[in-house]
A tleap script that builds the chain and sets N, CA, C and O, in Angstrom:
source leaprc.protein.ff14SB
mol = sequence {
  NMET LEU GLU PRO GLY GLN PHE GLU LEU ASN
  GLU ALA TRP LEU VAL PHE GLN LEU ASN GLU
  ALA PRO VAL SER THR GLU ALA ASP GLY ASP
  PHE ASN VAL VAL CYS LEU MET GLU ALA ALA
  SER LEU TYR ILE LEU ALA ILE GLU PHE VAL
  PRO THR GLN GLU PRO VAL ALA ASP GLN VAL
  ALA VAL GLY LEU LEU GLU LYS GLY ARG PHE
  LYS GLY ARG THR LEU PRO GLN GLN LEU LEU
  ILE SER SER GLY LEU ASP PHE ASN SER PHE
  LYS VAL HIE ALA LYS ARG LEU GLY ILE GLU
  PHE VAL LEU GLN PRO GLU ASP THR LEU LEU
  PRO PHE THR SER GLU ALA LYS GLU GLY PHE
  LYS ALA HIE SER GLY GLY ASP GLY VAL CPRO
}
set mol.1.N position { 16.233 0.000 -1.048 }
set mol.1.CA position { 14.806 -0.026 -0.759 }
set mol.1.C position { 14.096 0.924 -1.716 }
set mol.1.O position { 14.538 2.054 -1.920 }
set mol.2.N position { 13.022 0.472 -2.285 }
set mol.2.CA position { 12.210 1.298 -3.170 }
set mol.2.C position { 11.372 2.276 -2.351 }
set mol.2.O position { 10.967 1.977 -1.228 }
set mol.3.N position { 11.117 3.461 -2.938 }
set mol.3.CA position { 10.223 4.424 -2.299 }
set mol.3.C position { 9.550 5.284 -3.365 }
set mol.3.O position { 10.083 5.454 -4.462 }
set mol.4.N position { 8.371 5.829 -3.036 }
set mol.4.CA position { 7.606 6.573 -4.033 }
set mol.4.C position { 8.357 7.739 -4.664 }
set mol.4.O position { 8.171 7.998 -5.853 }
set mol.5.N position { 9.185 8.442 -3.929 }
set mol.5.CA position { 9.877 9.616 -4.435 }
set mol.5.C position { 10.867 9.343 -5.551 }
set mol.5.O position { 11.318 10.283 -6.206 }
set mol.6.N position { 11.214 8.111 -5.786 }
set mol.6.CA position { 12.192 7.805 -6.824 }
set mol.6.C position { 11.547 7.603 -8.199 }
set mol.6.O position { 12.253 7.392 -9.185 }
set mol.7.N position { 10.221 7.666 -8.273 }
set mol.7.CA position { 9.516 7.448 -9.531 }
set mol.7.C position { 8.837 8.721 -10.016 }
set mol.7.O position { 8.405 9.554 -9.219 }
set mol.8.N position { 8.751 8.857 -11.327 }
set mol.8.CA position { 7.941 9.899 -11.961 }
set mol.8.C position { 6.522 9.354 -12.108 }
set mol.8.O position { 6.301 8.144 -12.067 }
set mol.9.N position { 5.568 10.260 -12.280 }
set mol.9.CA position { 4.177 9.866 -12.449 }
set mol.9.C position { 4.038 8.895 -13.628 }
set mol.9.O position { 4.521 9.171 -14.726 }
set mol.10.N position { 3.387 7.780 -13.395 }
set mol.10.CA position { 3.135 6.713 -14.374 }
set mol.10.C position { 4.396 6.040 -14.912 }
set mol.10.O position { 4.346 5.378 -15.948 }
set mol.11.N position { 5.509 6.199 -14.232 }
set mol.11.CA position { 6.710 5.452 -14.606 }
set mol.11.C position { 6.554 3.988 -14.207 }
set mol.11.O position { 6.970 3.083 -14.930 }
set mol.12.N position { 5.940 3.773 -13.031 }
set mol.12.CA position { 5.762 2.406 -12.541 }
set mol.12.C position { 4.410 2.276 -11.851 }
set mol.12.O position { 3.936 3.185 -11.171 }
set mol.13.N position { 3.814 1.111 -12.056 }
set mol.13.CA position { 2.603 0.736 -11.339 }
set mol.13.C position { 2.912 -0.509 -10.530 }
set mol.13.O position { 3.743 -1.327 -10.926 }
set mol.14.N position { 2.242 -0.651 -9.395 }
set mol.14.CA position { 2.409 -1.809 -8.527 }
set mol.14.C position { 1.153 -2.660 -8.548 }
set mol.14.O position { 0.041 -2.144 -8.662 }
set mol.15.N position { 1.340 -3.964 -8.438 }
set mol.15.CA position { 0.222 -4.892 -8.276 }
set mol.15.C position { 0.518 -5.708 -7.021 }
set mol.15.O position { 1.583 -6.311 -6.890 }
set mol.16.N position { -0.457 -5.712 -6.092 }
set mol.16.CA position { -0.266 -6.418 -4.823 }
set mol.16.C position { -1.620 -6.824 -4.261 }
set mol.16.O position { -2.662 -6.351 -4.715 }
set mol.17.N position { -1.594 -7.704 -3.271 }
set mol.17.CA position { -2.820 -8.117 -2.586 }
set mol.17.C position { -3.081 -7.140 -1.463 }
set mol.17.O position { -2.223 -6.928 -0.607 }
set mol.18.N position { -4.259 -6.545 -1.461 }
set mol.18.CA position { -4.614 -5.515 -0.491 }
set mol.18.C position { -5.008 -6.091 0.862 }
set mol.18.O position { -4.718 -5.490 1.896 }
set mol.19.N position { -5.656 -7.228 0.867 }
set mol.19.CA position { -6.177 -7.808 2.108 }
set mol.19.C position { -5.210 -8.810 2.720 }
set mol.19.O position { -4.425 -9.455 2.025 }
set mol.20.N position { -5.291 -8.920 4.060 }
set mol.20.CA position { -4.536 -9.956 4.766 }
set mol.20.C position { -5.390 -11.214 4.924 }
set mol.20.O position { -4.922 -12.331 4.703 }
set mol.21.N position { -6.638 -11.014 5.307 }
set mol.21.CA position { -7.581 -12.123 5.467 }
set mol.21.C position { -8.565 -12.079 4.304 }
set mol.21.O position { -8.902 -10.997 3.823 }
set mol.22.N position { -9.029 -13.234 3.846 }
set mol.22.CA position { -9.988 -13.238 2.735 }
set mol.22.C position { -11.242 -12.426 3.052 }
set mol.22.O position { -11.694 -12.383 4.196 }
set mol.23.N position { -11.790 -11.792 2.038 }
set mol.23.CA position { -13.073 -11.106 2.142 }
set mol.23.C position { -14.129 -12.182 1.928 }
set mol.23.O position { -14.158 -12.840 0.888 }
set mol.24.N position { -14.995 -12.355 2.923 }
set mol.24.CA position { -15.984 -13.443 2.880 }
set mol.24.C position { -17.367 -12.920 2.523 }
set mol.24.O position { -17.821 -11.892 3.024 }
set mol.25.N position { -18.020 -13.670 1.631 }
set mol.25.CA position { -19.420 -13.379 1.304 }
set mol.25.C position { -20.211 -14.665 1.448 }
set mol.25.O position { -19.700 -15.755 1.192 }
set mol.26.N position { -21.459 -14.528 1.860 }
set mol.26.CA position { -22.306 -15.719 1.990 }
set mol.26.C position { -22.604 -16.335 0.632 }
set mol.26.O position { -22.564 -17.555 0.475 }
set mol.27.N position { -22.900 -15.500 -0.338 }
set mol.27.CA position { -23.344 -15.991 -1.636 }
set mol.27.C position { -22.219 -16.543 -2.500 }
set mol.27.O position { -22.395 -17.559 -3.173 }
set mol.28.N position { -21.060 -15.880 -2.488 }
set mol.28.CA position { -20.019 -16.232 -3.456 }
set mol.28.C position { -18.719 -16.758 -2.862 }
set mol.28.O position { -17.789 -17.058 -3.610 }
set mol.29.N position { -18.628 -16.879 -1.555 }
set mol.29.CA position { -17.421 -17.422 -0.945 }
set mol.29.C position { -16.372 -16.372 -0.608 }
set mol.29.O position { -16.694 -15.204 -0.389 }
set mol.30.N position { -15.125 -16.799 -0.571 }
set mol.30.CA position { -14.019 -15.950 -0.124 }
set mol.30.C position { -13.238 -15.377 -1.299 }
set mol.30.O position { -13.060 -16.027 -2.330 }
set mol.31.N position { -12.772 -14.129 -1.113 }
set mol.31.CA position { -12.047 -13.421 -2.161 }
set mol.31.C position { -10.791 -12.761 -1.616 }
set mol.31.O position { -10.723 -12.391 -0.444 }
set mol.32.N position { -9.801 -12.620 -2.486 }
set mol.32.CA position { -8.660 -11.748 -2.239 }
set mol.32.C position { -8.869 -10.495 -3.074 }
set mol.32.O position { -9.526 -10.529 -4.114 }
set mol.33.N position { -8.306 -9.396 -2.611 }
set mol.33.CA position { -8.450 -8.120 -3.301 }
set mol.33.C position { -7.097 -7.767 -3.911 }
set mol.33.O position { -6.134 -7.501 -3.190 }
set mol.34.N position { -7.028 -7.766 -5.244 }
set mol.34.CA position { -5.803 -7.438 -5.970 }
set mol.34.C position { -5.884 -5.967 -6.355 }
set mol.34.O position { -6.882 -5.514 -6.914 }
set mol.35.N position { -4.829 -5.234 -6.051 }
set mol.35.CA position { -4.814 -3.789 -6.187 }
set mol.35.C position { -3.764 -3.347 -7.209 }
set mol.35.O position { -2.662 -3.895 -7.253 }
set mol.36.N position { -4.112 -2.353 -8.028 }
set mol.36.CA position { -3.189 -1.717 -8.960 }
set mol.36.C position { -2.991 -0.283 -8.481 }
set mol.36.O position { -3.951 0.477 -8.361 }
set mol.37.N position { -1.732 0.082 -8.207 }
set mol.37.CA position { -1.415 1.393 -7.645 }
set mol.37.C position { -0.345 2.085 -8.473 }
set mol.37.O position { 0.595 1.442 -8.940 }
set mol.38.N position { -0.483 3.387 -8.655 }
set mol.38.CA position { 0.536 4.192 -9.318 }
set mol.38.C position { 1.632 4.465 -8.289 }
set mol.38.O position { 1.332 4.901 -7.178 }
set mol.39.N position { 2.883 4.218 -8.636 }
set mol.39.CA position { 3.982 4.212 -7.664 }
set mol.39.C position { 4.359 5.593 -7.132 }
set mol.39.O position { 4.656 5.712 -5.944 }
set mol.40.N position { 4.359 6.628 -7.947 }
set mol.40.CA position { 4.797 7.947 -7.491 }
set mol.40.C position { 3.769 8.617 -6.579 }
set mol.40.O position { 4.132 9.224 -5.572 }
set mol.41.N position { 2.493 8.507 -6.931 }
set mol.41.CA position { 1.434 9.200 -6.190 }
set mol.41.C position { 0.758 8.329 -5.134 }
set mol.41.O position { 0.076 8.845 -4.249 }
set mol.42.N position { 0.942 7.013 -5.224 }
set mol.42.CA position { 0.270 6.022 -4.382 }
set mol.42.C position { -1.243 5.988 -4.632 }
set mol.42.O position { -2.012 5.518 -3.793 }
set mol.43.N position { -1.646 6.486 -5.782 }
set mol.43.CA position { -3.056 6.495 -6.159 }
set mol.43.C position { -3.474 5.089 -6.589 }
set mol.43.O position { -2.812 4.461 -7.416 }
set mol.44.N position { -4.566 4.607 -6.027 }
set mol.44.CA position { -5.092 3.293 -6.405 }
set mol.44.C position { -5.880 3.453 -7.699 }
set mol.44.O position { -6.911 4.125 -7.745 }
set mol.45.N position { -5.373 2.823 -8.737 }
set mol.45.CA position { -5.978 2.908 -10.060 }
set mol.45.C position { -7.150 1.948 -10.223 }
set mol.45.O position { -8.128 2.264 -10.901 }
set mol.46.N position { -7.050 0.770 -9.596 }
set mol.46.CA position { -8.100 -0.233 -9.764 }
set mol.46.C position { -7.935 -1.340 -8.727 }
set mol.46.O position { -6.842 -1.568 -8.208 }
set mol.47.N position { -9.030 -2.016 -8.440 }
set mol.47.CA position { -8.997 -3.221 -7.600 }
set mol.47.C position { -9.881 -4.272 -8.256 }
set mol.47.O position { -10.830 -3.956 -8.974 }
set mol.48.N position { -9.548 -5.513 -7.993 }
set mol.48.CA position { -10.354 -6.640 -8.477 }
set mol.48.C position { -10.479 -7.656 -7.347 }
set mol.48.O position { -9.524 -7.891 -6.607 }
set mol.49.N position { -11.639 -8.245 -7.221 }
set mol.49.CA position { -11.869 -9.318 -6.258 }
set mol.49.C position { -11.651 -10.645 -6.981 }
set mol.49.O position { -12.264 -10.904 -8.016 }
set mol.50.N position { -10.784 -11.471 -6.433 }
set mol.50.CA position { -10.417 -12.747 -7.048 }
set mol.50.C position { -10.755 -13.866 -6.057 }
set mol.50.O position { -10.305 -13.820 -4.912 }
set mol.51.N position { -11.533 -14.865 -6.471 }
set mol.51.CA position { -11.827 -15.982 -5.568 }
set mol.51.C position { -10.537 -16.591 -5.026 }
set mol.51.O position { -9.587 -16.813 -5.777 }
set mol.52.N position { -10.505 -16.861 -3.724 }
set mol.52.CA position { -9.280 -17.350 -3.084 }
set mol.52.C position { -8.813 -18.686 -3.641 }
set mol.52.O position { -7.615 -18.969 -3.627 }
set mol.53.N position { -9.722 -19.503 -4.126 }
set mol.53.CA position { -9.345 -20.823 -4.610 }
set mol.53.C position { -8.862 -20.812 -6.059 }
set mol.53.O position { -8.489 -21.859 -6.589 }
set mol.54.N position { -8.863 -19.633 -6.712 }
set mol.54.CA position { -8.469 -19.555 -8.115 }
set mol.54.C position { -7.235 -18.680 -8.291 }
set mol.54.O position { -7.049 -17.721 -7.542 }
set mol.55.N position { -6.393 -18.994 -9.266 }
set mol.55.CA position { -5.268 -18.102 -9.575 }
set mol.55.C position { -5.795 -16.826 -10.231 }
set mol.55.O position { -6.931 -16.787 -10.703 }
set mol.56.N position { -4.968 -15.790 -10.257 }
set mol.56.CA position { -5.353 -14.555 -10.939 }
set mol.56.C position { -5.488 -14.871 -12.426 }
set mol.56.O position { -4.510 -15.217 -13.090 }
set mol.57.N position { -6.691 -14.750 -12.932 }
set mol.57.CA position { -6.977 -15.116 -14.324 }
set mol.57.C position { -6.518 -14.018 -15.280 }
set mol.57.O position { -6.320 -12.868 -14.890 }
set mol.58.N position { -6.358 -14.407 -16.540 }
set mol.58.CA position { -5.972 -13.449 -17.574 }
set mol.58.C position { -6.909 -12.257 -17.609 }
set mol.58.O position { -6.452 -11.119 -17.727 }
set mol.59.N position { -8.217 -12.493 -17.507 }
set mol.59.CA position { -9.147 -11.383 -17.604 }
set mol.59.C position { -8.999 -10.410 -16.438 }
set mol.59.O position { -9.275 -9.221 -16.599 }
set mol.60.N position { -8.568 -10.884 -15.265 }
set mol.60.CA position { -8.320 -9.993 -14.129 }
set mol.60.C position { -7.102 -9.125 -14.418 }
set mol.60.O position { -7.141 -7.912 -14.207 }
set mol.61.N position { -6.025 -9.732 -14.897 }
set mol.61.CA position { -4.813 -8.980 -15.222 }
set mol.61.C position { -5.096 -7.947 -16.306 }
set mol.61.O position { -4.709 -6.785 -16.180 }
set mol.62.N position { -5.768 -8.370 -17.365 }
set mol.62.CA position { -6.099 -7.451 -18.452 }
set mol.62.C position { -7.026 -6.353 -17.936 }
set mol.62.O position { -6.842 -5.181 -18.263 }
set mol.63.N position { -8.018 -6.726 -17.137 }
set mol.63.CA position { -8.960 -5.745 -16.595 }
set mol.63.C position { -8.280 -4.690 -15.744 }
set mol.63.O position { -8.570 -3.501 -15.878 }
set mol.64.N position { -7.376 -5.113 -14.869 }
set mol.64.CA position { -6.655 -4.144 -14.038 }
set mol.64.C position { -5.814 -3.202 -14.889 }
set mol.64.O position { -5.831 -1.990 -14.678 }
set mol.65.N position { -5.084 -3.753 -15.844 }
set mol.65.CA position { -4.226 -2.914 -16.679 }
set mol.65.C position { -5.042 -1.960 -17.547 }
set mol.65.O position { -4.638 -0.815 -17.755 }
set mol.66.N position { -6.166 -2.411 -18.049 }
set mol.66.CA position { -7.019 -1.527 -18.864 }
set mol.66.C position { -7.659 -0.432 -18.011 }
set mol.66.O position { -7.754 0.713 -18.451 }
set mol.67.N position { -8.096 -0.769 -16.803 }
set mol.67.CA position { -8.640 0.252 -15.900 }
set mol.67.C position { -7.556 1.266 -15.550 }
set mol.67.O position { -7.821 2.466 -15.481 }
set mol.68.N position { -6.339 0.782 -15.328 }
set mol.68.CA position { -5.221 1.673 -15.045 }
set mol.68.C position { -4.919 2.579 -16.219 }
set mol.68.O position { -4.671 3.771 -16.040 }
set mol.69.N position { -4.938 2.023 -17.419 }
set mol.69.CA position { -4.682 2.830 -18.622 }
set mol.69.C position { -5.764 3.906 -18.768 }
set mol.69.O position { -5.460 5.041 -19.134 }
set mol.70.N position { -7.009 3.560 -18.487 }
set mol.70.CA position { -8.104 4.519 -18.591 }
set mol.70.C position { -7.921 5.663 -17.586 }
set mol.70.O position { -8.038 6.834 -17.947 }
set mol.71.N position { -7.635 5.317 -16.323 }
set mol.71.CA position { -7.493 6.349 -15.292 }
set mol.71.C position { -6.198 7.138 -15.438 }
set mol.71.O position { -6.184 8.354 -15.241 }
set mol.72.N position { -5.116 6.455 -15.781 }
set mol.72.CA position { -3.825 7.115 -15.904 }
set mol.72.C position { -3.587 7.729 -17.271 }
set mol.72.O position { -2.635 8.486 -17.461 }
set mol.73.N position { -4.454 7.403 -18.225 }
set mol.73.CA position { -4.375 7.881 -19.609 }
set mol.73.C position { -3.075 7.477 -20.299 }
set mol.73.O position { -2.665 8.094 -21.282 }
set mol.74.N position { -2.442 6.452 -19.783 }
set mol.74.CA position { -1.207 5.932 -20.355 }
set mol.74.C position { -0.939 4.567 -19.738 }
set mol.74.O position { -1.710 4.102 -18.897 }
set mol.75.N position { 0.130 3.933 -20.143 }
set mol.75.CA position { 0.621 2.721 -19.493 }
set mol.75.C position { 1.969 3.048 -18.863 }
set mol.75.O position { 2.653 3.966 -19.316 }
set mol.76.N position { 2.355 2.322 -17.841 }
set mol.76.CA position { 3.641 2.586 -17.202 }
set mol.76.C position { 4.799 1.981 -17.992 }
set mol.76.O position { 4.602 1.178 -18.904 }
set mol.77.N position { 6.002 2.386 -17.621 }
set mol.77.CA position { 7.197 1.757 -18.178 }
set mol.77.C position { 7.472 0.436 -17.468 }
set mol.77.O position { 7.958 -0.517 -18.078 }
set mol.78.N position { 7.156 0.387 -16.165 }
set mol.78.CA position { 7.402 -0.807 -15.357 }
set mol.78.C position { 6.140 -1.236 -14.627 }
set mol.78.O position { 5.308 -0.413 -14.247 }
set mol.79.N position { 6.021 -2.535 -14.442 }
set mol.79.CA position { 4.970 -3.106 -13.620 }
set mol.79.C position { 5.667 -3.867 -12.503 }
set mol.79.O position { 6.288 -4.902 -12.743 }
set mol.80.N position { 5.564 -3.351 -11.280 }
set mol.80.CA position { 6.182 -3.982 -10.116 }
set mol.80.C position { 5.149 -4.890 -9.471 }
set mol.80.O position { 4.115 -4.424 -8.992 }
set mol.81.N position { 5.428 -6.170 -9.459 }
set mol.81.CA position { 4.484 -7.172 -8.973 }
set mol.81.C position { 4.989 -7.768 -7.661 }
set mol.81.O position { 6.151 -8.158 -7.547 }
set mol.82.N position { 4.101 -7.831 -6.681 }
set mol.82.CA position { 4.434 -8.472 -5.420 }
set mol.82.C position { 4.649 -9.965 -5.643 }
set mol.82.O position { 3.848 -10.631 -6.299 }
set mol.83.N position { 5.732 -10.471 -5.093 }
set mol.83.CA position { 6.033 -11.897 -5.243 }
set mol.83.C position { 5.006 -12.772 -4.537 }
set mol.83.O position { 4.978 -13.983 -4.753 }
set mol.84.N position { 4.159 -12.179 -3.696 }
set mol.84.CA position { 3.123 -12.937 -3.011 }
set mol.84.C position { 1.912 -13.251 -3.878 }
set mol.84.O position { 1.006 -13.964 -3.447 }
set mol.85.N position { 1.894 -12.728 -5.089 }
set mol.85.CA position { 0.769 -12.951 -6.002 }
set mol.85.C position { 1.071 -14.030 -7.025 }
set mol.85.O position { 2.229 -14.341 -7.305 }
set mol.86.N position { 0.013 -14.591 -7.574 }
set mol.86.CA position { 0.144 -15.425 -8.764 }
set mol.86.C position { 0.332 -14.446 -9.913 }
set mol.86.O position { -0.619 -13.776 -10.317 }
set mol.87.N position { 1.539 -14.355 -10.439 }
set mol.87.CA position { 1.901 -13.255 -11.327 }
set mol.87.C position { 2.002 -13.622 -12.797 }
set mol.87.O position { 2.269 -12.739 -13.612 }
set mol.88.N position { 1.805 -14.860 -13.176 }
set mol.88.CA position { 2.004 -15.273 -14.570 }
set mol.88.C position { 1.168 -14.486 -15.571 }
set mol.88.O position { 1.674 -14.091 -16.622 }
set mol.89.N position { -0.105 -14.252 -15.260 }
set mol.89.CA position { -0.957 -13.497 -16.179 }
set mol.89.C position { -0.440 -12.077 -16.373 }
set mol.89.O position { -0.475 -11.548 -17.484 }
set mol.90.N position { 0.035 -11.463 -15.304 }
set mol.90.CA position { 0.569 -10.106 -15.410 }
set mol.90.C position { 1.844 -10.086 -16.246 }
set mol.90.O position { 2.071 -9.160 -17.024 }
set mol.91.N position { 2.659 -11.096 -16.082 }
set mol.91.CA position { 3.904 -11.170 -16.845 }
set mol.91.C position { 3.621 -11.241 -18.342 }
set mol.91.O position { 4.253 -10.538 -19.130 }
set mol.92.N position { 2.681 -12.079 -18.728 }
set mol.92.CA position { 2.319 -12.243 -20.138 }
set mol.92.C position { 1.775 -10.940 -20.710 }
set mol.92.O position { 2.185 -10.521 -21.792 }
set mol.93.N position { 0.857 -10.298 -19.996 }
set mol.93.CA position { 0.216 -9.101 -20.528 }
set mol.93.C position { 1.145 -7.887 -20.485 }
set mol.93.O position { 1.068 -7.026 -21.361 }
set mol.94.N position { 2.004 -7.806 -19.497 }
set mol.94.CA position { 2.987 -6.716 -19.472 }
set mol.94.C position { 3.890 -6.813 -20.698 }
set mol.94.O position { 4.151 -5.811 -21.365 }
set mol.95.N position { 4.357 -8.006 -20.988 }
set mol.95.CA position { 5.224 -8.198 -22.156 }
set mol.95.C position { 4.489 -7.825 -23.442 }
set mol.95.O position { 5.050 -7.152 -24.308 }
set mol.96.N position { 3.248 -8.257 -23.565 }
set mol.96.CA position { 2.444 -7.961 -24.749 }
set mol.96.C position { 2.266 -6.457 -24.944 }
set mol.96.O position { 2.207 -5.978 -26.077 }
set mol.97.N position { 2.179 -5.702 -23.821 }
set mol.97.CA position { 1.970 -4.259 -23.889 }
set mol.97.C position { 3.274 -3.459 -23.902 }
set mol.97.O position { 3.252 -2.229 -23.953 }
set mol.98.N position { 4.406 -4.161 -23.856 }
set mol.98.CA position { 5.697 -3.477 -23.876 }
set mol.98.C position { 6.088 -2.864 -22.546 }
set mol.98.O position { 6.857 -1.904 -22.504 }
set mol.99.N position { 5.562 -3.414 -21.458 }
set mol.99.CA position { 5.858 -2.929 -20.110 }
set mol.99.C position { 6.896 -3.855 -19.477 }
set mol.99.O position { 6.766 -5.077 -19.542 }
set mol.100.N position { 7.914 -3.274 -18.870 }
set mol.100.CA position { 8.917 -4.077 -18.164 }
set mol.100.C position { 8.272 -4.695 -16.930 }
set mol.100.O position { 7.659 -3.990 -16.130 }
set mol.101.N position { 8.407 -5.997 -16.775 }
set mol.101.CA position { 7.840 -6.746 -15.654 }
set mol.101.C position { 8.926 -6.922 -14.601 }
set mol.101.O position { 10.002 -7.440 -14.901 }
set mol.102.N position { 8.653 -6.493 -13.362 }
set mol.102.CA position { 9.641 -6.599 -12.291 }
set mol.102.C position { 8.975 -7.256 -11.078 }
set mol.102.O position { 8.073 -6.681 -10.469 }
set mol.103.N position { 9.423 -8.450 -10.740 }
set mol.103.CA position { 8.924 -9.158 -9.563 }
set mol.103.C position { 9.653 -8.626 -8.334 }
set mol.103.O position { 10.883 -8.573 -8.320 }
set mol.104.N position { 8.909 -8.233 -7.303 }
set mol.104.CA position { 9.495 -7.648 -6.095 }
set mol.104.C position { 9.043 -8.423 -4.861 }
set mol.104.O position { 7.883 -8.826 -4.773 }
set mol.105.N position { 9.956 -8.635 -3.903 }
set mol.105.CA position { 9.521 -9.220 -2.631 }
set mol.105.C position { 8.492 -8.303 -1.976 }
set mol.105.O position { 8.601 -7.079 -2.052 }
set mol.106.N position { 7.514 -8.892 -1.346 }
set mol.106.CA position { 6.425 -8.112 -0.759 }
set mol.106.C position { 6.931 -7.046 0.212 }
set mol.106.O position { 6.400 -5.936 0.227 }
set mol.107.N position { 7.940 -7.357 1.017 }
set mol.107.CA position { 8.441 -6.380 1.984 }
set mol.107.C position { 9.115 -5.177 1.310 }
set mol.107.O position { 9.164 -4.098 1.900 }
set mol.108.N position { 9.627 -5.341 0.103 }
set mol.108.CA position { 10.229 -4.240 -0.640 }
set mol.108.C position { 9.169 -3.225 -1.046 }
set mol.108.O position { 9.479 -2.045 -1.211 }
set mol.109.N position { 7.940 -3.658 -1.206 }
set mol.109.CA position { 6.863 -2.773 -1.638 }
set mol.109.C position { 6.128 -2.099 -0.478 }
set mol.109.O position { 5.230 -1.290 -0.708 }
set mol.110.N position { 6.496 -2.420 0.760 }
set mol.110.CA position { 5.799 -1.859 1.923 }
set mol.110.C position { 5.767 -0.332 1.971 }
set mol.110.O position { 4.755 0.219 2.406 }
set mol.111.N position { 6.822 0.392 1.547 }
set mol.111.CA position { 6.705 1.852 1.557 }
set mol.111.C position { 5.562 2.359 0.679 }
set mol.111.O position { 5.073 3.469 0.889 }
set mol.112.N position { 5.143 1.589 -0.269 }
set mol.112.CA position { 4.038 1.945 -1.153 }
set mol.112.C position { 2.710 1.409 -0.632 }
set mol.112.O position { 1.700 2.112 -0.668 }
set mol.113.N position { 2.704 0.182 -0.156 }
set mol.113.CA position { 1.462 -0.543 0.091 }
set mol.113.C position { 0.953 -0.497 1.526 }
set mol.113.O position { -0.226 -0.762 1.762 }
set mol.114.N position { 1.805 -0.169 2.488 }
set mol.114.CA position { 1.417 -0.313 3.897 }
set mol.114.C position { 0.217 0.549 4.276 }
set mol.114.O position { -0.667 0.082 4.995 }
set mol.115.N position { 0.167 1.797 3.808 }
set mol.115.CA position { -0.955 2.667 4.157 }
set mol.115.C position { -2.269 2.146 3.566 }
set mol.115.O position { -3.296 2.144 4.244 }
set mol.116.N position { -2.238 1.714 2.325 }
set mol.116.CA position { -3.446 1.170 1.689 }
set mol.116.C position { -3.902 -0.099 2.410 }
set mol.116.O position { -5.096 -0.288 2.645 }
set mol.117.N position { -2.955 -0.961 2.757 }
set mol.117.CA position { -3.312 -2.198 3.449 }
set mol.117.C position { -3.903 -1.905 4.826 }
set mol.117.O position { -4.882 -2.532 5.232 }
set mol.118.N position { -3.306 -0.949 5.547 }
set mol.118.CA position { -3.827 -0.587 6.870 }
set mol.118.C position { -5.225 0.020 6.754 }
set mol.118.O position { -6.102 -0.274 7.566 }
set mol.119.N position { -5.430 0.868 5.741 }
set mol.119.CA position { -6.746 1.456 5.524 }
set mol.119.C position { -7.795 0.411 5.215 }
set mol.119.O position { -8.914 0.472 5.724 }
set mol.120.N position { -7.431 -0.557 4.374 }
set mol.120.CA position { -8.376 -1.632 4.044 }
set mol.120.C position { -8.682 -2.465 5.288 }
set mol.120.O position { -9.830 -2.840 5.527 }
set mol.121.N position { -7.658 -2.747 6.066 }
set mol.121.CA position { -7.843 -3.539 7.284 }
set mol.121.C position { -8.774 -2.819 8.256 }
set mol.121.O position { -9.664 -3.435 8.841 }
set mol.122.N position { -8.565 -1.505 8.426 }
set mol.122.CA position { -9.423 -0.728 9.327 }
set mol.122.C position { -10.864 -0.693 8.801 }
set mol.122.O position { -11.815 -0.818 9.572 }
set mol.123.N position { -11.012 -0.523 7.498 }
set mol.123.CA position { -12.350 -0.463 6.893 }
set mol.123.C position { -13.082 -1.799 6.996 }
set mol.123.O position { -14.297 -1.842 7.193 }
set mol.124.N position { -12.334 -2.872 6.860 }
set mol.124.CA position { -12.971 -4.192 6.869 }
set mol.124.C position { -13.053 -4.791 8.267 }
set mol.124.O position { -13.515 -5.920 8.435 }
set mol.125.N position { -12.611 -4.048 9.261 }
set mol.125.CA position { -12.658 -4.562 10.619 }
set mol.125.C position { -11.566 -5.556 10.926 }
set mol.125.O position { -11.581 -6.205 11.972 }
set mol.126.N position { -10.596 -5.680 9.996 }
set mol.126.CA position { -9.455 -6.553 10.223 }
set mol.126.C position { -9.715 -8.015 9.971 }
set mol.126.O position { -8.788 -8.824 10.004 }
set mol.127.N position { -10.968 -8.372 9.719 }
set mol.127.CA position { -11.264 -9.794 9.535 }
set mol.127.C position { -11.692 -10.135 8.114 }
set mol.127.O position { -12.195 -11.227 7.848 }
set mol.128.N position { -11.484 -9.173 7.193 }
set mol.128.CA position { -11.799 -9.458 5.801 }
set mol.128.C position { -13.258 -9.276 5.442 }
set mol.128.O position { -13.659 -9.599 4.324 }
set mol.129.N position { -14.072 -8.760 6.375 }
set mol.129.CA position { -15.477 -8.547 6.093 }
set mol.129.C position { -15.747 -7.050 6.093 }
set mol.129.O position { -15.767 -6.435 7.159 }
set mol.130.N position { -15.958 -6.437 4.908 }
set mol.130.CA position { -16.209 -4.989 4.848 }
set mol.130.C position { -17.552 -4.620 5.445 }
set mol.130.O position { -17.915 -3.444 5.472 }
savepdb mol mol.pdb
quit
């Protein structure tokens, strides 16, 4: 089982879906919230809202990684991606940046993601509406 204590700062970043239920807006429809987290500190580097009916686009993957690079002042050695995500864009860009791409079952990432997911759920009232 993976856990935060086994990583050094910026050794690995995680990408996962933060919300359980779609975030709904009247004007723009429903969204999923894709989160980029530093594995050792559990610090959320960036989030992006992705329309539920669309796959994670290249610009979302690039945007998350660039925001992470800006905040972390570096890139990680590994990118741990939740298998519950559409991960192709992340795989392509990780390879381009020289980052090892590691697909992980969602339950393997729970020691990292559970607190953030619970916090988002509490903040959004549990129904995806912040």
